[in-house]
CSV table of C-alpha atoms and ligand atoms in Angstrom, one decimal:
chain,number,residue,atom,x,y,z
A,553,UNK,CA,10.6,-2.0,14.8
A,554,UNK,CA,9.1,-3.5,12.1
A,555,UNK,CA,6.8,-0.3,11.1
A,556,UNK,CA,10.1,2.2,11.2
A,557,UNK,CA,11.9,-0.3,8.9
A,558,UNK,CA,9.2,-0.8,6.4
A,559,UNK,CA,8.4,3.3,6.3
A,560,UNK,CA,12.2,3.9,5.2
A,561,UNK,CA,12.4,1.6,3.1
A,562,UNK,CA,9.5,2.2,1.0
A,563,UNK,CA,10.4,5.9,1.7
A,564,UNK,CA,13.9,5.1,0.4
A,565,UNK,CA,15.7,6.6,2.7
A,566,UNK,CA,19.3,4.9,3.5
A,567,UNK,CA,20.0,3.4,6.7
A,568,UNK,CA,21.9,1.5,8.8
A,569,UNK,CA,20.6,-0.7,11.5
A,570,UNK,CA,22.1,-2.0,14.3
A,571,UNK,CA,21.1,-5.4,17.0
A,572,UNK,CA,21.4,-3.8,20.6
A,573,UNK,CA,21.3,-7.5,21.1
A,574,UNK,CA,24.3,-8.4,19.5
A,575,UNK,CA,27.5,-6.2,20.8
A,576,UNK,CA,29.4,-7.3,17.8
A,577,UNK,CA,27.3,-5.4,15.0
A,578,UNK,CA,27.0,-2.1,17.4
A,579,UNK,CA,29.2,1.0,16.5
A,580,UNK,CA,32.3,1.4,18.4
A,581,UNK,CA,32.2,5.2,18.1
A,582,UNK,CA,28.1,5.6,19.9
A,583,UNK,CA,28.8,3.5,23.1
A,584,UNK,CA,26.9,6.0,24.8
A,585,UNK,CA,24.2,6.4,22.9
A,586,UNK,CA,24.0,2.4,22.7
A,587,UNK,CA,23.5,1.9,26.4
A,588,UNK,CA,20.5,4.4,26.5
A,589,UNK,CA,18.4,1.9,24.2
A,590,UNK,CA,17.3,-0.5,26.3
A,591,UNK,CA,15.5,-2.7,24.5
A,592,UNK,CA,13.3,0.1,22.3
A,593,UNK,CA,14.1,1.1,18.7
A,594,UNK,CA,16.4,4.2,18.4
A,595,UNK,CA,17.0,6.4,15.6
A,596,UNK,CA,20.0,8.4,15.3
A,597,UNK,CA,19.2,11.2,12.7
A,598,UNK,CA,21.4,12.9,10.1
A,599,UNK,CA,21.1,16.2,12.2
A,600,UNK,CA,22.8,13.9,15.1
A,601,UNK,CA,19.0,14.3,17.3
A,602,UNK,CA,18.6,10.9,19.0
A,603,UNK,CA,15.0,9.5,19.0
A,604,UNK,CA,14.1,6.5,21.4
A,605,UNK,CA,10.9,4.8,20.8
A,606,UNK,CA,9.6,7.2,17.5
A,607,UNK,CA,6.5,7.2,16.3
A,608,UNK,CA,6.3,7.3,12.4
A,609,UNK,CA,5.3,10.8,12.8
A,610,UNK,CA,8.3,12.0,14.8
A,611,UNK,CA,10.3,10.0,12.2
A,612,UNK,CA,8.7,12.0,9.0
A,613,UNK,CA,8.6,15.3,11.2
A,614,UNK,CA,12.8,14.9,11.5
A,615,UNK,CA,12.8,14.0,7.5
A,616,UNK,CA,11.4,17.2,6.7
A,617,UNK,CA,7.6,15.8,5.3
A,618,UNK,CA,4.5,17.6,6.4
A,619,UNK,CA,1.2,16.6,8.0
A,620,UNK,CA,-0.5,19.8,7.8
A,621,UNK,CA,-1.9,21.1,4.7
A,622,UNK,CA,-0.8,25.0,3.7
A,623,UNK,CA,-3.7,26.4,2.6
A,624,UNK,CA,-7.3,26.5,3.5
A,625,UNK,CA,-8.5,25.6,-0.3
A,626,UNK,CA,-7.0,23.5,-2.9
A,627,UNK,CA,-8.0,23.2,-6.6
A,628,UNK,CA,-7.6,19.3,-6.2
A,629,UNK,CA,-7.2,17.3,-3.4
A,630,UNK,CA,-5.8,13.5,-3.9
A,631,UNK,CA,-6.1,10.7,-1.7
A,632,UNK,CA,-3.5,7.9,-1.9
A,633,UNK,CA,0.0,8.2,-2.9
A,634,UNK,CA,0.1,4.7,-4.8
A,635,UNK,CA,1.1,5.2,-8.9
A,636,UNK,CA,-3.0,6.4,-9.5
A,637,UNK,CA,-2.3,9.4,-6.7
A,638,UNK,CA,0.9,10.1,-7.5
A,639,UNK,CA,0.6,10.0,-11.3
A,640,UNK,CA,-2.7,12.5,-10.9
A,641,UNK,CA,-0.5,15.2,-8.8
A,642,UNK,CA,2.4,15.4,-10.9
A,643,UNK,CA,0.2,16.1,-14.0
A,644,UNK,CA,-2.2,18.3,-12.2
A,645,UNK,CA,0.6,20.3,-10.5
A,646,UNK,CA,2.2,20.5,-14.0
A,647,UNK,CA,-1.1,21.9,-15.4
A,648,UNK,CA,-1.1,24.4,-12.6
A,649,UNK,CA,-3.8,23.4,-10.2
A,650,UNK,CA,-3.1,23.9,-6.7
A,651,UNK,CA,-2.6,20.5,-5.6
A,652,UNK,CA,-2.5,18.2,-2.5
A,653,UNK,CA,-1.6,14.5,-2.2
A,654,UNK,CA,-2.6,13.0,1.4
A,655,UNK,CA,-1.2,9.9,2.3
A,656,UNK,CA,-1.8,7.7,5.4
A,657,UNK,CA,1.2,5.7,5.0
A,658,UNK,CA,4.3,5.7,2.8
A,659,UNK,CA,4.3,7.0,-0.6
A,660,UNK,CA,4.3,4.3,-3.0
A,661,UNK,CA,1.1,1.9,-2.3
A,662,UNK,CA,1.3,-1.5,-3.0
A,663,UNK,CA,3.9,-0.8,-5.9
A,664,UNK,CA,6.0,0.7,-3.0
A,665,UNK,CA,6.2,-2.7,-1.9
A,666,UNK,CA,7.0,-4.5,-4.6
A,667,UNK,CA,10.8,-5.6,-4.5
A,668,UNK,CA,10.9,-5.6,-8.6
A,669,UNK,CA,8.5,-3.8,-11.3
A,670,UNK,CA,9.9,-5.5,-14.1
A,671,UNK,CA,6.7,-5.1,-16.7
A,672,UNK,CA,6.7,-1.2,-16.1
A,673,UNK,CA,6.8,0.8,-19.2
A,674,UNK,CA,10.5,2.3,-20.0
A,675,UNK,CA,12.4,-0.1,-17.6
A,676,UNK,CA,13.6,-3.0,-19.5
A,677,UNK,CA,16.0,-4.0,-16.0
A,678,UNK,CA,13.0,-3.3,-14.0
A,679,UNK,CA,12.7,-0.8,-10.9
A,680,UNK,CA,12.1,-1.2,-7.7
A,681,UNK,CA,8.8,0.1,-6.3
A,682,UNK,CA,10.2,2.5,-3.9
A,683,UNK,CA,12.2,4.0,-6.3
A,684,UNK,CA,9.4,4.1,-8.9
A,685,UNK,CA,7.7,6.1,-6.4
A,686,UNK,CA,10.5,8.4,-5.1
A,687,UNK,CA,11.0,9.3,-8.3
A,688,UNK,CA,7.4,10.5,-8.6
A,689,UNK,CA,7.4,11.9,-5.6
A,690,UNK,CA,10.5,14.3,-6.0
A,691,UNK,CA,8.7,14.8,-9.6
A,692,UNK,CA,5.3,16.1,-7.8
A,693,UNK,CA,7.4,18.4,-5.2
A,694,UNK,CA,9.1,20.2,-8.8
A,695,UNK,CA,6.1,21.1,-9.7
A,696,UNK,CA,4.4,22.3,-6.2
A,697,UNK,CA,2.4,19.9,-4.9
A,698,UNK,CA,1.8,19.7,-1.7
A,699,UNK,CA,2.3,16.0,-0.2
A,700,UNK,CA,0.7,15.5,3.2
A,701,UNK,CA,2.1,12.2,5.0
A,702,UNK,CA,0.5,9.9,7.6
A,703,UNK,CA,-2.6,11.8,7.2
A,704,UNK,CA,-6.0,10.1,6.5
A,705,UNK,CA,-9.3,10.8,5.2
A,706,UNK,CA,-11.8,9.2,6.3
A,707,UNK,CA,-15.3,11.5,5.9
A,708,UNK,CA,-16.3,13.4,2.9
A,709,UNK,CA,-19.4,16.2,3.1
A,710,UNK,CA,-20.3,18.2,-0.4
A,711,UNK,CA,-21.3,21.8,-0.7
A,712,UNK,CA,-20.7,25.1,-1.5
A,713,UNK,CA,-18.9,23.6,-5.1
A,714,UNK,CA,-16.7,22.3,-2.5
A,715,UNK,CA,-15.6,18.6,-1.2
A,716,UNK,CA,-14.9,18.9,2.4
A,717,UNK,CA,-12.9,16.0,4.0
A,718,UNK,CA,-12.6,15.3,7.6
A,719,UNK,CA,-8.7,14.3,8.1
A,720,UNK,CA,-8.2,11.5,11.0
A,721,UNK,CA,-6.5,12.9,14.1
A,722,UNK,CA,-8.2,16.5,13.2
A,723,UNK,CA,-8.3,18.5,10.8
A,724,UNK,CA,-10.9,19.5,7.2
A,725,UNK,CA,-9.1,19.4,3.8
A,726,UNK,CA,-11.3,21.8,1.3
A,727,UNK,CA,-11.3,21.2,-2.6
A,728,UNK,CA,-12.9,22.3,-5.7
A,729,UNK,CA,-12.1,18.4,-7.2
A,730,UNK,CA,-11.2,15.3,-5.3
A,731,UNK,CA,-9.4,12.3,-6.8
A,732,UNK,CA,-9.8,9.2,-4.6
A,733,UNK,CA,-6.5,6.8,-5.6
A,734,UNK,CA,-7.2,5.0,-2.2
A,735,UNK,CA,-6.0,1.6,-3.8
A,736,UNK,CA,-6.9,-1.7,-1.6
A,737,UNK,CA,-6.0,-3.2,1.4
A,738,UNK,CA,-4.2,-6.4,2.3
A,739,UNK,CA,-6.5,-8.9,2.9
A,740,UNK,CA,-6.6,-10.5,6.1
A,741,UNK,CA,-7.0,-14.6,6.5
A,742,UNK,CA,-8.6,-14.5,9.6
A,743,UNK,CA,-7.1,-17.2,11.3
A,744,UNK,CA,-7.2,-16.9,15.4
A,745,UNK,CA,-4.1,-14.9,16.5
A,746,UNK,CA,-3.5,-13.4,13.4
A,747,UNK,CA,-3.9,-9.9,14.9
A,748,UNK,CA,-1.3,-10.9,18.0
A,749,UNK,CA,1.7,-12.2,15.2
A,750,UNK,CA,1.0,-8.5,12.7
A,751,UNK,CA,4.5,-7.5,12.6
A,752,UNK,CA,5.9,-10.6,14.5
A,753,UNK,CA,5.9,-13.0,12.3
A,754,UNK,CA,2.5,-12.6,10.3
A,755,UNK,CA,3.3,-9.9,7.1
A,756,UNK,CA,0.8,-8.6,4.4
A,757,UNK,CA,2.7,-7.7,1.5
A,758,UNK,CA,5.7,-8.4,1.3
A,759,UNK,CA,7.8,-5.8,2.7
A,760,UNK,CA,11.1,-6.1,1.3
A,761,UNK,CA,12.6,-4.0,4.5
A,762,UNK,CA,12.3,-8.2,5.7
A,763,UNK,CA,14.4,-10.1,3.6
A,764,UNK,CA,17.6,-9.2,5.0
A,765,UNK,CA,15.9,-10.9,8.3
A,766,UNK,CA,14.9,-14.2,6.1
A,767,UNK,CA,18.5,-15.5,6.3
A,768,UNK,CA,18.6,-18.9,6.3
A,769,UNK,CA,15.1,-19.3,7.2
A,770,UNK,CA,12.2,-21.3,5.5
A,771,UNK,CA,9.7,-18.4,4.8
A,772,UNK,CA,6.1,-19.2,3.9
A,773,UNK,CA,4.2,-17.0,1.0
A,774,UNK,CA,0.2,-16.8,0.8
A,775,UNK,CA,-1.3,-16.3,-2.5
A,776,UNK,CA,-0.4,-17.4,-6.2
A,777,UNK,CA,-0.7,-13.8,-7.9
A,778,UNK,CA,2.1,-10.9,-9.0
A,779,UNK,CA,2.5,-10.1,-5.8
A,780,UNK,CA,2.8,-13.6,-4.2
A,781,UNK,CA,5.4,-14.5,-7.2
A,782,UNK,CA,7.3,-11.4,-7.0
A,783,UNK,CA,7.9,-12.0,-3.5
A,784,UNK,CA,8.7,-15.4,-3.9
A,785,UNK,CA,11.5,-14.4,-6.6
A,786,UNK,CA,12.8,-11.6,-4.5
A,787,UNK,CA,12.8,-13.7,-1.2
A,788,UNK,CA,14.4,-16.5,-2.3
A,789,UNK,CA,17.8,-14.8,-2.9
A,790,UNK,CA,17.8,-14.5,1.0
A,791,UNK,CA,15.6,-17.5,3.0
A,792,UNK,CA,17.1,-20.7,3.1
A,793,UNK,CA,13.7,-22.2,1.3
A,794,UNK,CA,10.3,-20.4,0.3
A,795,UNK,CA,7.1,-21.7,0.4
A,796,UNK,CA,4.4,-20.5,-1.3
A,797,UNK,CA,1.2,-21.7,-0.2
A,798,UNK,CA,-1.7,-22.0,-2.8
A,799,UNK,CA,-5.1,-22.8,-2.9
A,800,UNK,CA,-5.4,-24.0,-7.3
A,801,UNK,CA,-3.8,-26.7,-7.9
A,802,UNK,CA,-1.1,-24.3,-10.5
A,803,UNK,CA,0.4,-21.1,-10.4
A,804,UNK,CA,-1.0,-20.6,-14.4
A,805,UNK,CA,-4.8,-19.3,-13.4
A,806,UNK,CA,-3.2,-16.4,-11.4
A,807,UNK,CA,0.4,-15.6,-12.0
A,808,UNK,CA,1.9,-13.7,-15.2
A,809,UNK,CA,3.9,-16.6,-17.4
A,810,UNK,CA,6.9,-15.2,-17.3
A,811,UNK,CA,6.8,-15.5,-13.2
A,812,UNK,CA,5.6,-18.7,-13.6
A,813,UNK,CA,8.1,-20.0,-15.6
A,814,UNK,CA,10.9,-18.1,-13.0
A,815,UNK,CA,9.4,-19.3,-9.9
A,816,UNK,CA,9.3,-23.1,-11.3
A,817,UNK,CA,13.6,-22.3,-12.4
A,818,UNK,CA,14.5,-21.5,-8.5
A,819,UNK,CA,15.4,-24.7,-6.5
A,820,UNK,CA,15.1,-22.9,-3.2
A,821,UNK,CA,11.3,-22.3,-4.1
A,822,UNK,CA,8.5,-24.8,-3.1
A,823,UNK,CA,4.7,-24.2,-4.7
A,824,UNK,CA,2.5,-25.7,-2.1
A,825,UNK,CA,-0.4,-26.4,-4.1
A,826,UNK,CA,-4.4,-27.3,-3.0
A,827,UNK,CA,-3.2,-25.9,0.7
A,828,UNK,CA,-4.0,-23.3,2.4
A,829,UNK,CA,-2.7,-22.0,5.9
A,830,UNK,CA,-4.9,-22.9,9.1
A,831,UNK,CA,-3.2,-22.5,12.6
A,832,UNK,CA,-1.0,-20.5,13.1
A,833,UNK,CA,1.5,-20.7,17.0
A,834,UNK,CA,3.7,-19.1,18.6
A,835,UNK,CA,4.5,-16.8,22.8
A,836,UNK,CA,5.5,-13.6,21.4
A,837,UNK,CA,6.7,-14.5,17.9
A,838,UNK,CA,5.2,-16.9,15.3
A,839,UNK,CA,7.1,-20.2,15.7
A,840,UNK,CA,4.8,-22.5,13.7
A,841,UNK,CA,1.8,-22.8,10.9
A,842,UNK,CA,0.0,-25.7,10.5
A,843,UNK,CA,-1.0,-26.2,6.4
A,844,UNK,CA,-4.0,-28.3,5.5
A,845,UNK,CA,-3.7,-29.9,2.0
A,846,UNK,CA,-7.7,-29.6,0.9
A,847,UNK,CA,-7.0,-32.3,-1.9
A,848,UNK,CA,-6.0,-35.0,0.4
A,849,UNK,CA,-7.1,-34.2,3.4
A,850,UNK,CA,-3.8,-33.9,5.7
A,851,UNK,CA,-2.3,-31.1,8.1
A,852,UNK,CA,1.2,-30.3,8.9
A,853,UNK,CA,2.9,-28.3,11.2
A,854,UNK,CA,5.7,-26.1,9.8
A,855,UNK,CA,8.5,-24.1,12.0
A,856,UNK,CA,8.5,-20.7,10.5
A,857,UNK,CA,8.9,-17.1,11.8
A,858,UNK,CA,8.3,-15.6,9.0
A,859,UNK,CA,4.6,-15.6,6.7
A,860,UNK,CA,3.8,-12.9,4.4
A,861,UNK,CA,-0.3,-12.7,3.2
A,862,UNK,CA,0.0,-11.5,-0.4
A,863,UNK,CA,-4.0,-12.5,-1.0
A,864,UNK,CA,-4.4,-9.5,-2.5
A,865,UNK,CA,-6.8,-6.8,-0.6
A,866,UNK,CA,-10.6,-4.8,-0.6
A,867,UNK,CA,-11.1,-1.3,-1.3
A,868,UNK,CA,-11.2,0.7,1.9
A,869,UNK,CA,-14.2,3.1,0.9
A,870,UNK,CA,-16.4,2.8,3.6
A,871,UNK,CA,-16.2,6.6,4.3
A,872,UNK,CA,-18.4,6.8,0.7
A,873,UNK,CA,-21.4,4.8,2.4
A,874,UNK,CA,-22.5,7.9,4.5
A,875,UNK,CA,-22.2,10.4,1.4
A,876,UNK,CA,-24.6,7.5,-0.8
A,877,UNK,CA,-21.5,7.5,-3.0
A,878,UNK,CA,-22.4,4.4,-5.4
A,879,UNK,CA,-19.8,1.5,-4.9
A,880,UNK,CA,-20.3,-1.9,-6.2
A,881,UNK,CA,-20.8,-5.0,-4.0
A,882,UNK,CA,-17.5,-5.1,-2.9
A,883,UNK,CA,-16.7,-2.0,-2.1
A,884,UNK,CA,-15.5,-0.5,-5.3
A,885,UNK,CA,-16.1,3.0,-6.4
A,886,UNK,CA,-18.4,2.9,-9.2
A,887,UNK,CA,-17.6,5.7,-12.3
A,888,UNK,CA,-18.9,7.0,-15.7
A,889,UNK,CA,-20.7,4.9,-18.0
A,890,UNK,CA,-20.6,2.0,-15.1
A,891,UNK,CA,-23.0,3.9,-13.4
A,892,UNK,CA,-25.2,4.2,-15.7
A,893,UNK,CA,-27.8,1.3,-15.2
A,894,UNK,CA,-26.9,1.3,-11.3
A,895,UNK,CA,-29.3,1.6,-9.0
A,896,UNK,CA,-30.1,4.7,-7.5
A,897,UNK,CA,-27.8,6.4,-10.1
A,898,UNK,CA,-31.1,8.1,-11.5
A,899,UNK,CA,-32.0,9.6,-8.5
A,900,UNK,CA,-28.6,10.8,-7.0
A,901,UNK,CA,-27.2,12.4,-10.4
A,902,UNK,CA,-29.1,15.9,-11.2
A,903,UNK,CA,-26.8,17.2,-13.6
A,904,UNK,CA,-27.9,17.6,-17.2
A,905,UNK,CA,-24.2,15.8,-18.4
A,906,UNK,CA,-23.5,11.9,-17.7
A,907,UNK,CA,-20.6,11.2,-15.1
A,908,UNK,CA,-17.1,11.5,-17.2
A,909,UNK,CA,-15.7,8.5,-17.1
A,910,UNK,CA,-13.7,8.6,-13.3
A,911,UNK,CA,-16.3,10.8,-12.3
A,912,UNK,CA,-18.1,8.6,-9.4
A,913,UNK,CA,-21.9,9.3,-8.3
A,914,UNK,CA,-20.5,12.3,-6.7
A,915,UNK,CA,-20.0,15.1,-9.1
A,916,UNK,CA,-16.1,16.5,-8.7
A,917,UNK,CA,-15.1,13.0,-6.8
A,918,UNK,CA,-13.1,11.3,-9.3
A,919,UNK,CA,-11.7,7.8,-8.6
A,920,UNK,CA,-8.3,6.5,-10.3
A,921,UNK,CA,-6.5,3.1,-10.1
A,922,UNK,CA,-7.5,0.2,-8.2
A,923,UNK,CA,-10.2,1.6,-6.1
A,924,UNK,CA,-11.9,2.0,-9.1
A,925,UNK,CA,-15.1,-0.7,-10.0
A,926,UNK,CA,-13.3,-2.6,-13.0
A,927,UNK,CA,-10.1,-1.2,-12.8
A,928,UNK,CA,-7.3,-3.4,-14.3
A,929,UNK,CA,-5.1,-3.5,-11.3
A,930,UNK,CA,-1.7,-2.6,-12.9
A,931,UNK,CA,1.1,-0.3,-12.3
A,932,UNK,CA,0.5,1.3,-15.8
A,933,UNK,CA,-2.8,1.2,-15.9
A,934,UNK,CA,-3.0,3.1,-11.8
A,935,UNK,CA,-0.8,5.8,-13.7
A,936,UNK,CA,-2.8,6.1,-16.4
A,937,UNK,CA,-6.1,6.4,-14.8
A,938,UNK,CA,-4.2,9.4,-12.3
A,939,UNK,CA,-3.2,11.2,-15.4
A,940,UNK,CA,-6.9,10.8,-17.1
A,941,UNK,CA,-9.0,11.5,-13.8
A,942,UNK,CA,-6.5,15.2,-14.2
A,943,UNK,CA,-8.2,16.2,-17.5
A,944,UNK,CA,-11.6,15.4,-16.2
A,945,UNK,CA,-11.1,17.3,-13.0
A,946,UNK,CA,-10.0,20.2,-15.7
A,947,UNK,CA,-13.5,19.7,-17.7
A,948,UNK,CA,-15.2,19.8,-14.4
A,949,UNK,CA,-13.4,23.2,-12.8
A,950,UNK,CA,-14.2,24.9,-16.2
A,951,UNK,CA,-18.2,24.1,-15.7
A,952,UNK,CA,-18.3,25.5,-12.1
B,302,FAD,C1,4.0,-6.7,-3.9
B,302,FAD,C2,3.3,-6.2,-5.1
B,302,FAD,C3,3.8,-6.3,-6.3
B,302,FAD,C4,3.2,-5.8,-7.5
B,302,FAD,N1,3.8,-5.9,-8.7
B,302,FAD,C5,3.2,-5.4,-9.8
B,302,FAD,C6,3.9,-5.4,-11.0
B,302,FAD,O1,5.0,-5.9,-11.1
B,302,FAD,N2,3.3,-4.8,-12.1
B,302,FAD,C7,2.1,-4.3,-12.0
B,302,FAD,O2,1.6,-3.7,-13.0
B,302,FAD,N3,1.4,-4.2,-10.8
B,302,FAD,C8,1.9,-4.8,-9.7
B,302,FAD,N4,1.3,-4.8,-8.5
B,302,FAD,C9,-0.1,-4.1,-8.5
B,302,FAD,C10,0.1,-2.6,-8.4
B,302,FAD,O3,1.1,-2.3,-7.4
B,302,FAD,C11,-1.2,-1.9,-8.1
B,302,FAD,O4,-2.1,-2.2,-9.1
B,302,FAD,C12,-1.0,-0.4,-8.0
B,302,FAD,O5,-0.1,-0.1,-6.9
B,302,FAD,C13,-2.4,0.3,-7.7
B,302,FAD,O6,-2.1,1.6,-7.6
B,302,FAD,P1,-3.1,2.6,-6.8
B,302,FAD,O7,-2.5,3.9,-6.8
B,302,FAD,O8,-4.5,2.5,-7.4
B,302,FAD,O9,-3.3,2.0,-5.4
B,302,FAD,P2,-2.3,1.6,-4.2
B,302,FAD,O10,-1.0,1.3,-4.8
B,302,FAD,O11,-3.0,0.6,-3.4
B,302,FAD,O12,-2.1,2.9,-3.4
B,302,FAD,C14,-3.1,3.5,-2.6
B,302,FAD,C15,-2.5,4.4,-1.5
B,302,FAD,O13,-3.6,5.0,-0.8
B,302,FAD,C16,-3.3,5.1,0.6
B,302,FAD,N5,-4.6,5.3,1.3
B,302,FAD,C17,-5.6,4.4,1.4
B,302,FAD,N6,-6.6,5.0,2.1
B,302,FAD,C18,-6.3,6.3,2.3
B,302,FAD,C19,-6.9,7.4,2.9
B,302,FAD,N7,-8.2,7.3,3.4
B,302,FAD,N8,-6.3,8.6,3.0
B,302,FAD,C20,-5.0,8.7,2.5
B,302,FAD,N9,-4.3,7.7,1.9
B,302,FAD,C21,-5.0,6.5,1.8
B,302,FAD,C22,-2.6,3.8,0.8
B,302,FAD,O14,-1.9,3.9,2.0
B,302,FAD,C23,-1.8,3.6,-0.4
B,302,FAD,O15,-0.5,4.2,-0.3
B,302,FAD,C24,1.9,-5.2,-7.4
B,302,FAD,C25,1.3,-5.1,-6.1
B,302,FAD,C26,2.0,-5.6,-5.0
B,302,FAD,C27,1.3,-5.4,-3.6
């Protein structure tokens, strides 16, 4: 259920929900409908259809979104709808190249999942992430791009002029330019039976979709960053107590000040410093954590069903190995001047001009936001680089 919740909301689309478990919260007017459930996830539509059990795909198909491109070419071809993505198709649709956005997930990215963007340009209140994005979104359908959900790519291959990428579950998107705005993943912490508790229990972000399941709870947080403090903010007007669970001994080296000092104001809010998490248990659900304090040595158990990893994430570009697309030790895509005194950069790059600066060792394969190799890892900065990676891809077109 968990996946179905977290897709609408970070689609923003309204919803009610109702516990087949708990008569009392289940419409009087749909007993029928009710006592078909069973114990699966349903989805009543607007158009009245009744879907038990939907994959995220039947759920987009019944919104109306796409997972097949139009046409067999595209001028550009983005990858990731997070702020780098989205920002690049609105201004390459509103420059007039025929655009596609593919995205494997929800539009948005990470900022999709942020409950509160509050140091955004233009917002002085804040906005939510999803609505951030929605409101790109609707922006990039005005001026004709073409947005391809729960689509992935996942091979590139180079030639004619042309960047052909294999899409997962079938399918080859062709382009005259790429942008990759791929973004990071969570990171994972590794810990046995954290694979068994992903989506019971065990989060990575913080989905807001959650909170209104945190009531009087004590949740547990991972990570001192933005994200980690955002959640912990945002969760707190929920849970009964927050936890967040850091490895420094302050919040200072890693969150902005003005969480800091907002994080350290809310009494239901607990900073669990030198500790990291280490076990966690549970039959179907997560039921317990054990936390290790590293400074003086002890372990405790905790009773939680809730823990959301907020460790921030790695670039997924392992597609780029096969093409020899340069990435830096961790996985970063590697652009302009950066590429410079990289290895191999000599051999790989035979075009008389140096790489523009989100150009990547490929030429025509521009990267944006924070899949980029020292990329500032921002909102503003994601947006920025989608709109600049645009006027490259224009300088590139016009030297084809
Ligand atoms: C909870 C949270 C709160 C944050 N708060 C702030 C804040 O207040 N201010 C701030 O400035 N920054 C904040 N950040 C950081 C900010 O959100 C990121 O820096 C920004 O989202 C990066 O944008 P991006 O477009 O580069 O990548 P992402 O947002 O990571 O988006 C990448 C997208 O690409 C998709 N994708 C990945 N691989 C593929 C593929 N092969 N094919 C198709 N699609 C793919 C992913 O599903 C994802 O939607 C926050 C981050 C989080 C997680």
């Amino acid at each position: 259920m968990y996946p179905i919740r977290d897709f609408l909301s970070r689609s923003v689309v309204e919803y009610e929900m109702f516990d087949t478990n708990n008569e009392a919260s289940l419409p009087q007017n749909r007993p029928e409908a009710v006592s078909r459930i069973g114990n699966c996830p349903a989805i009543e539509f607007p158009d009245g259809q009744f879907v038990i059990n939907p994959t995220l795909e039947e759920v987009a198909a019944h919104l109306g979104w796409i997972n097949k491109p139009s046409y067999e070419e595209y001028d550009l071809s983005i990858y990731g709808a997070g702020p780098a993505g989205l920002s690049a198709a609105v201004y390459a649709a509103s420059e007039g190249l025929k655009t596609i956005l593919v995205e494997r997930e929800a539009i948005g990215g990470q900022a999709g999942t942020s409950s509160l963007i509050e140091n955004y340009m233009g917002f002085p209140d804040g906005i939510s992430g999803a609505e951030l994005a929605e409101r790109a979104r609707q922006q990039a359908l005005k001026f004709g791009v073409e947005i391809l959900l729960l689509r992935e790519g996942i091979r590139g291959s180079f030639h004619d002029n042309r960047i052909h990428v294999q899409l997962k579950g079938g399918g080859t998107m062709v382009s005259k330019a790429n942008i990759c705005a791929t973004g990071v993943e969570y990171a994972r912490l590794h810990l046995p039976g954290e694979e068994r508790f992903f989506h019971r229990g065990v989060y990575y972000g913080a989905g807001a979709s959650e909170a209104c399941f945190c009531g009087g709870k004590d949740i547990f947080i991972v990570g001192g960053g933005n994200m980690a403090g955002q959640a912990a903010s945002y969760f707190s007007g929920f849970a009964r107590k927050v936890y967040m669970v850091i490895r420094r001994d302050s919040l200072s080296h890693t969150l902005s000040d003005y969480l800091v000092k907002r994080i350290k104001g809310i009494s239901n809010v607990e900073v669990l410093y030198n500790s990291e998490v280490a076990e966690l248990e549970g039959d179907d659900e997560l039921s317990r954590i054990k936390i290790t304090n590293n400074k003086d040595n002890t372990d405790k158990w905790h009773d939680t069903s809730k823990l959301f990893i907020c460790i921030g994430g790695n670039p997924n570009t392992d597609w780029a190995i096969e093409s020899k697309i340069i990435r830096c030790p961790s996985g970063y895509l590697v652009t302009g001047s950066d590429l410079i005194n990289h290895e191999g950069f000599k051999n790989s790059w035979q075009l008389d001009r140096l790489p523009y600066h989100l150009e990547t060792s490929r030429p025509g394969l521009f990267a944006a936001g924070d899949v980029r190799f020292n990329s500032v890892k921002r909102v503003a900065s994601a947006v920025g680089e989608g709109a600049m990676a645009v006027t490259q891809v224009h300088q590139y077109l016009a030297g084809l």
